Each structure stands twice: as C-alpha cells, then as structure tokens.
mmCIF file with all atom_site columns, C-alpha atoms in Angstrom:
data_model
loop_
_atom_site.group_PDB
_atom_site.id
_atom_site.type_symbol
_atom_site.label_atom_id
_atom_site.label_alt_id
_atom_site.label_comp_id
_atom_site.label_asym_id
_atom_site.label_entity_id
_atom_site.label_seq_id
_atom_site.pdbx_PDB_ins_code
_atom_site.Cartn_x
_atom_site.Cartn_y
_atom_site.Cartn_z
_atom_site.occupancy
_atom_site.B_iso_or_equiv
_atom_site.pdbx_formal_charge
_atom_site.auth_seq_id
_atom_site.auth_comp_id
_atom_site.auth_asym_id
_atom_site.auth_atom_id
_atom_site.pdbx_PDB_model_num
ATOM 1   C CA . MET A 1 1   ? 24.904 -18.864 25.927 1.00 79.00 ? 1456 MET A CA 1
ATOM 2   C CA . THR A 1 2   ? 22.022 -21.193 25.306 1.00 85.00 ? 1457 THR A CA 1
ATOM 3   C CA . LYS A 1 3   ? 19.370 -20.486 22.677 1.00 77.00 ? 1458 LYS A CA 1
ATOM 4   C CA . PRO A 1 4   ? 16.735 -19.586 25.343 1.00 81.00 ? 1459 PRO A CA 1
ATOM 5   C CA . GLN A 1 5   ? 19.206 -17.152 26.961 1.00 82.00 ? 1460 GLN A CA 1
ATOM 6   C CA . ILE A 1 6   ? 19.995 -15.523 23.622 1.00 77.00 ? 1461 ILE A CA 1
ATOM 7   C CA . ARG A 1 7   ? 16.282 -15.253 22.840 1.00 71.00 ? 1462 ARG A CA 1
ATOM 8   C CA . GLU A 1 8   ? 15.566 -13.609 26.206 1.00 77.00 ? 1463 GLU A CA 1
ATOM 9   C CA . LEU A 1 9   ? 18.448 -11.139 25.749 1.00 75.00 ? 1464 LEU A CA 1
ATOM 10  C CA . TYR A 1 10  ? 17.369 -10.094 22.274 1.00 70.00 ? 1465 TYR A CA 1
ATOM 11  C CA . LEU A 1 11  ? 13.697 -9.823  23.200 1.00 69.00 ? 1466 LEU A CA 1
ATOM 12  C CA . LYS A 1 12  ? 14.765 -7.238  25.799 1.00 69.00 ? 1467 LYS A CA 1
ATOM 13  C CA . LYS A 1 13  ? 16.896 -5.429  23.221 1.00 67.00 ? 1468 LYS A CA 1
ATOM 14  C CA . ARG A 1 14  ? 14.049 -5.430  20.716 1.00 62.00 ? 1469 ARG A CA 1
ATOM 15  C CA . ARG A 1 15  ? 11.821 -3.579  23.167 1.00 64.00 ? 1470 ARG A CA 1
ATOM 16  C CA . TYR A 1 16  ? 14.259 -0.656  22.917 1.00 61.00 ? 1471 TYR A CA 1
ATOM 17  C CA . ALA A 1 17  ? 14.676 -0.857  19.142 1.00 62.00 ? 1472 ALA A CA 1
ATOM 18  C CA . GLY A 1 18  ? 11.422 0.793   18.161 1.00 68.00 ? 1473 GLY A CA 1
ATOM 19  C CA . PRO A 1 19  ? 10.341 1.630   14.629 1.00 72.00 ? 1474 PRO A CA 1
ATOM 20  C CA . GLU A 1 20  ? 12.124 4.986   14.646 1.00 75.00 ? 1475 GLU A CA 1
ATOM 21  C CA . ARG A 1 21  ? 15.508 3.447   15.447 1.00 75.00 ? 1476 ARG A CA 1
ATOM 22  C CA . ILE A 1 22  ? 15.071 0.643   12.937 1.00 76.00 ? 1477 ILE A CA 1
ATOM 23  C CA . THR A 1 23  ? 13.918 3.141   10.318 1.00 77.00 ? 1478 THR A CA 1
ATOM 24  C CA . ALA A 1 24  ? 17.007 5.290   10.859 1.00 80.00 ? 1479 ALA A CA 1
ATOM 25  C CA . GLN A 1 25  ? 19.237 2.270   10.259 1.00 79.00 ? 1480 GLN A CA 1
ATOM 26  C CA . LEU A 1 26  ? 17.274 1.241   7.159  1.00 82.00 ? 1481 LEU A CA 1
ATOM 27  C CA . GLY A 1 27  ? 17.416 4.828   5.892  1.00 83.00 ? 1482 GLY A CA 1
ATOM 28  C CA . GLU A 1 28  ? 21.210 4.704   5.986  1.00 85.00 ? 1483 GLU A CA 1
ATOM 29  C CA . ILE A 1 29  ? 21.202 1.442   4.027  1.00 83.00 ? 1484 ILE A CA 1
ATOM 30  C CA . PHE A 1 30  ? 18.697 2.669   1.418  1.00 85.00 ? 1485 PHE A CA 1
ATOM 31  C CA . SER A 1 31  ? 20.634 5.913   0.905  1.00 86.00 ? 1486 SER A CA 1
ATOM 32  C CA . LYS A 1 32  ? 23.678 3.894   -0.157 1.00 88.00 ? 1487 LYS A CA 1
ATOM 33  C CA . ASN A 1 33  ? 21.830 1.054   -1.893 1.00 85.00 ? 1488 ASN A CA 1
ATOM 34  C CA . PRO A 1 34  ? 18.753 2.308   -3.758 1.00 83.00 ? 1489 PRO A CA 1
ATOM 35  C CA . ILE A 1 35  ? 16.022 -0.266  -4.195 1.00 91.00 ? 1490 ILE A CA 1
ATOM 36  C CA . LYS A 1 36  ? 12.751 -0.254  -6.098 1.00 94.00 ? 1491 LYS A CA 1
ATOM 37  C CA . ILE A 1 37  ? 10.717 -2.942  -4.331 1.00 95.00 ? 1492 ILE A CA 1
ATOM 38  C CA . LEU A 1 38  ? 11.029 -3.846  -0.649 1.00 93.00 ? 1493 LEU A CA 1
ATOM 39  C CA . HIS A 1 39  ? 9.248  -6.919  0.694  1.00 94.00 ? 1494 HIS A CA 1
ATOM 40  C CA . SER A 1 40  ? 8.324  -6.961  4.380  1.00 92.00 ? 1495 SER A CA 1
ATOM 41  C CA . PHE A 1 41  ? 6.415  -9.127  6.780  1.00 89.00 ? 1496 PHE A CA 1
ATOM 42  C CA . ILE A 1 42  ? 3.527  -7.485  8.647  1.00 89.00 ? 1497 ILE A CA 1
ATOM 43  C CA . GLY A 1 43  ? 4.529  -7.313  12.302 1.00 82.00 ? 1498 GLY A CA 1
ATOM 44  C CA . ASN A 1 44  ? 2.139  -8.909  14.785 1.00 78.00 ? 1499 ASN A CA 1
ATOM 45  C CA . GLN A 1 45  ? 1.631  -6.445  17.626 1.00 74.00 ? 1500 GLN A CA 1
ATOM 46  C CA . ALA A 1 46  ? -0.084 -9.087  19.769 1.00 73.00 ? 1501 ALA A CA 1
ATOM 47  C CA . ILE A 1 47  ? 3.249  -10.865 20.183 1.00 71.00 ? 1502 ILE A CA 1
ATOM 48  C CA . ASN A 1 48  ? 5.359  -7.686  20.313 1.00 69.00 ? 1503 ASN A CA 1
ATOM 49  C CA . GLU A 1 49  ? 6.855  -7.983  16.844 1.00 75.00 ? 1504 GLU A CA 1
ATOM 50  C CA . VAL A 1 50  ? 8.330  -4.909  15.232 1.00 78.00 ? 1505 VAL A CA 1
ATOM 51  C CA . ASP A 1 51  ? 5.676  -2.499  13.934 1.00 83.00 ? 1506 ASP A CA 1
ATOM 52  C CA . THR A 1 52  ? 6.448  -2.781  10.228 1.00 86.00 ? 1507 THR A CA 1
ATOM 53  C CA . LYS A 1 53  ? 3.404  -0.685  9.334  1.00 89.00 ? 1508 LYS A CA 1
ATOM 54  C CA . ARG A 1 54  ? 4.962  2.215   11.250 1.00 87.00 ? 1509 ARG A CA 1
ATOM 55  C CA . ILE A 1 55  ? 8.362  1.559   9.653  1.00 86.00 ? 1510 ILE A CA 1
ATOM 56  C CA . ARG A 1 56  ? 6.746  1.691   6.206  1.00 91.00 ? 1511 ARG A CA 1
ATOM 57  C CA . GLN A 1 57  ? 4.927  4.896   7.089  1.00 90.00 ? 1512 GLN A CA 1
ATOM 58  C CA . ILE A 1 58  ? 8.140  6.616   8.193  1.00 87.00 ? 1513 ILE A CA 1
ATOM 59  C CA . LEU A 1 59  ? 10.261 5.362   5.275  1.00 89.00 ? 1514 LEU A CA 1
ATOM 60  C CA . GLN A 1 60  ? 7.656  6.360   2.684  1.00 91.00 ? 1515 GLN A CA 1
ATOM 61  C CA . THR A 1 61  ? 8.249  9.978   3.666  1.00 90.00 ? 1516 THR A CA 1
ATOM 62  C CA . GLU A 1 62  ? 11.997 9.753   3.089  1.00 89.00 ? 1517 GLU A CA 1
ATOM 63  C CA . PHE A 1 63  ? 11.971 7.227   0.234  1.00 92.00 ? 1518 PHE A CA 1
ATOM 64  C CA . PRO A 1 64  ? 8.652  7.649   -1.631 1.00 93.00 ? 1519 PRO A CA 1
ATOM 65  C CA . ALA A 1 65  ? 9.954  5.843   -4.738 1.00 93.00 ? 1520 ALA A CA 1
ATOM 66  C CA . ILE A 1 66  ? 10.242 2.535   -2.886 1.00 94.00 ? 1521 ILE A CA 1
ATOM 67  C CA . GLN A 1 67  ? 7.337  0.235   -3.634 1.00 96.00 ? 1522 GLN A CA 1
ATOM 68  C CA . TRP A 1 68  ? 6.453  -2.113  -0.775 1.00 95.00 ? 1523 TRP A CA 1
ATOM 69  C CA . ALA A 1 69  ? 5.296  -5.713  -0.979 1.00 97.00 ? 1524 ALA A CA 1
ATOM 70  C CA . ALA A 1 70  ? 3.834  -8.031  1.654  1.00 96.00 ? 1525 ALA A CA 1
ATOM 71  C CA . PRO A 1 71  ? 3.368  -11.809 1.709  1.00 95.00 ? 1526 PRO A CA 1
ATOM 72  C CA . ARG A 1 72  ? 0.266  -13.964 1.806  1.00 96.00 ? 1527 ARG A CA 1
ATOM 73  C CA . MET A 1 73  ? 0.310  -17.654 2.643  1.00 93.00 ? 1528 MET A CA 1
ATOM 74  C CA . ILE A 1 74  ? -1.547 -19.693 0.043  1.00 93.00 ? 1529 ILE A CA 1
ATOM 75  C CA . PRO A 1 75  ? -4.077 -21.739 2.049  1.00 89.00 ? 1530 PRO A CA 1
ATOM 76  C CA . GLY A 1 76  ? -3.475 -25.477 2.040  1.00 90.00 ? 1531 GLY A CA 1
ATOM 77  C CA . THR A 1 77  ? 0.120  -25.100 0.804  1.00 92.00 ? 1532 THR A CA 1
ATOM 78  C CA . LYS A 1 78  ? 3.538  -24.175 2.115  1.00 90.00 ? 1533 LYS A CA 1
ATOM 79  C CA . GLN A 1 79  ? 3.854  -21.379 -0.428 1.00 93.00 ? 1534 GLN A CA 1
ATOM 80  C CA . MET A 1 80  ? 3.533  -17.612 -0.350 1.00 93.00 ? 1535 MET A CA 1
ATOM 81  C CA . GLU A 1 81  ? 2.520  -15.057 -2.907 1.00 96.00 ? 1536 GLU A CA 1
ATOM 82  C CA . ASN A 1 82  ? 3.429  -11.381 -2.825 1.00 97.00 ? 1537 ASN A CA 1
ATOM 83  C CA . TYR A 1 83  ? 1.247  -8.321  -3.125 1.00 97.00 ? 1538 TYR A CA 1
ATOM 84  C CA . VAL A 1 84  ? 1.681  -4.576  -3.374 1.00 97.00 ? 1539 VAL A CA 1
ATOM 85  C CA . TRP A 1 85  ? 1.484  -2.926  0.055  1.00 96.00 ? 1540 TRP A CA 1
ATOM 86  C CA . ASN A 1 86  ? 0.399  0.695   -0.152 1.00 95.00 ? 1541 ASN A CA 1
ATOM 87  C CA . ASP A 1 87  ? -1.984 3.048   1.628  1.00 93.00 ? 1542 ASP A CA 1
ATOM 88  C CA . GLU A 1 88  ? -4.969 1.431   -0.096 1.00 95.00 ? 1543 GLU A CA 1
ATOM 89  C CA . THR A 1 89  ? -4.045 -2.157  0.769  1.00 96.00 ? 1544 THR A CA 1
ATOM 90  C CA . GLU A 1 90  ? -6.824 -4.005  2.543  1.00 97.00 ? 1545 GLU A CA 1
ATOM 91  C CA . PHE A 1 91  ? -5.569 -6.589  5.034  1.00 95.00 ? 1546 PHE A CA 1
ATOM 92  C CA . ILE A 1 92  ? -7.212 -9.771  6.214  1.00 95.00 ? 1547 ILE A CA 1
ATOM 93  C CA . THR A 1 93  ? -6.164 -11.914 9.185  1.00 93.00 ? 1548 THR A CA 1
ATOM 94  C CA . ASN A 1 94  ? -5.212 -15.507 8.455  1.00 90.00 ? 1549 ASN A CA 1
ATOM 95  C CA . ARG A 1 95  ? -5.754 -18.520 10.724 1.00 86.00 ? 1550 ARG A CA 1
ATOM 96  C CA . TRP A 1 96  ? -2.439 -17.821 12.515 1.00 84.00 ? 1551 TRP A CA 1
ATOM 97  C CA . SER A 1 97  ? -3.593 -14.255 13.348 1.00 86.00 ? 1552 SER A CA 1
ATOM 98  C CA . ILE A 1 98  ? -1.167 -12.761 10.830 1.00 88.00 ? 1553 ILE A CA 1
ATOM 99  C CA . GLU A 1 99  ? -2.330 -9.871  8.675  1.00 93.00 ? 1554 GLU A CA 1
ATOM 100 C CA . GLU A 1 100 ? -1.989 -10.391 4.934  1.00 95.00 ? 1555 GLU A CA 1
ATOM 101 C CA . PRO A 1 101 ? -3.015 -8.403  1.852  1.00 97.00 ? 1556 PRO A CA 1
ATOM 102 C CA . ASN A 1 102 ? -6.467 -9.372  0.643  1.00 97.00 ? 1557 ASN A CA 1
ATOM 103 C CA . PRO A 1 103 ? -5.837 -11.277 -2.619 1.00 96.00 ? 1558 PRO A CA 1
ATOM 104 C CA . ASP A 1 104 ? -9.218 -10.188 -3.985 1.00 96.00 ? 1559 ASP A CA 1
ATOM 105 C CA . THR A 1 105 ? -8.370 -6.482  -3.768 1.00 97.00 ? 1560 THR A CA 1
ATOM 106 C CA . SER A 1 106 ? -4.559 -6.418  -4.006 1.00 96.00 ? 1561 SER A CA 1
ATOM 107 C CA . GLN A 1 107 ? -2.156 -6.397  -6.953 1.00 96.00 ? 1562 GLN A CA 1
ATOM 108 C CA . SER A 1 108 ? 0.284  -9.315  -7.069 1.00 96.00 ? 1563 SER A CA 1
ATOM 109 C CA . ILE A 1 109 ? 4.042  -8.787  -7.463 1.00 95.00 ? 1564 ILE A CA 1
ATOM 110 C CA . ASP A 1 110 ? 6.409  -11.170 -9.191 1.00 93.00 ? 1565 ASP A CA 1
ATOM 111 C CA . LEU A 1 111 ? 8.980  -12.598 -6.790 1.00 91.00 ? 1566 LEU A CA 1
ATOM 112 C CA . GLN A 1 112 ? 11.800 -11.833 -9.246 1.00 93.00 ? 1567 GLN A CA 1
ATOM 113 C CA . SER A 1 113 ? 11.109 -8.085  -9.064 1.00 94.00 ? 1568 SER A CA 1
ATOM 114 C CA . ILE A 1 114 ? 11.753 -7.825  -5.299 1.00 95.00 ? 1569 ILE A CA 1
ATOM 115 C CA . ASP A 1 115 ? 15.085 -6.128  -4.491 1.00 93.00 ? 1570 ASP A CA 1
ATOM 116 C CA . ALA A 1 116 ? 15.250 -6.589  -0.700 1.00 90.00 ? 1571 ALA A CA 1
ATOM 117 C CA . VAL A 1 117 ? 13.366 -8.406  2.065  1.00 91.00 ? 1572 VAL A CA 1
ATOM 118 C CA . LEU A 1 118 ? 12.799 -7.495  5.716  1.00 82.00 ? 1573 LEU A CA 1
ATOM 119 C CA . VAL A 1 119 ? 12.456 -10.669 7.775  1.00 78.00 ? 1574 VAL A CA 1
ATOM 120 C CA . PRO A 1 120 ? 11.172 -11.198 11.335 1.00 65.00 ? 1575 PRO A CA 1
ATOM 121 C CA . LEU A 1 121 ? 14.525 -12.175 12.757 1.00 59.00 ? 1576 LEU A CA 1
ATOM 122 C CA . LEU A 1 122 ? 15.246 -11.908 16.458 1.00 53.00 ? 1577 LEU A CA 1
ATOM 123 C CA . ALA A 1 123 ? 18.949 -12.773 16.467 1.00 49.00 ? 1578 ALA A CA 1
ATOM 124 C CA . PHE A 1 124 ? 21.464 -14.116 13.984 1.00 44.00 ? 1579 PHE A CA 1
#
C-alpha cells in the first residue's frame, strides 16, 4: 500500500473509533500501568481529530487521580511547554487554529514529571 492509501484507510477507521472506544482501550492500559501525569494534545474538531477533551472527561471519572497536561507552542520557536489541563483550564487558539492552555492563567508542568503521552497519530 502507498502512504496515501494507508492514510485514507485509517481515516475511515478513525471515524468509527470514537472517544468511548479509545477511552475503553486506554482504561485497560491505565488499570495495568498506573500513571500520575498524562500529557495529551488537544484534538482539532475542525479537521476531525480525536476529541481528546471528551476522552479526558470520560477517563477522569474512572481515573480521577490522573493529572492531565497539554502542550503550548512557544511563539517564534520550535519548542513546546506543558501546562496542567483541568476543568478550570482556559484555552486560547494559536495561529494554526490549535487550542492551547493560556500561559497567563495556567500552571506549568515540568517535562520530566510526565509519565505518558497521547499523540495525534493516524497510523504506525
């Protein structure tokens, strides 16, 4: 298969892998491998990315001890910084239309304290 064919196939599959299904799979992983801090991208609904806000909402019920973190691109650089993502987190939209925690109102998290990362991967 070519890369475009693989991408098309997995985009179709992703449409059927909603937040509930993904959350069930993550729940199985977290039950066996407890973590304290989980870093996740914020899904962009405009381009049909996974709804990570919904995934967080569901998992917080089952795993309330997990602290969530979200990235923010540092303007003018190729670097990110990480912030606590909780119910009080205020998001701002960057120039690429990606939601990020507002650095003026959010608590930063040291990269070394993150136990696991959810990435926006389509196929591997």
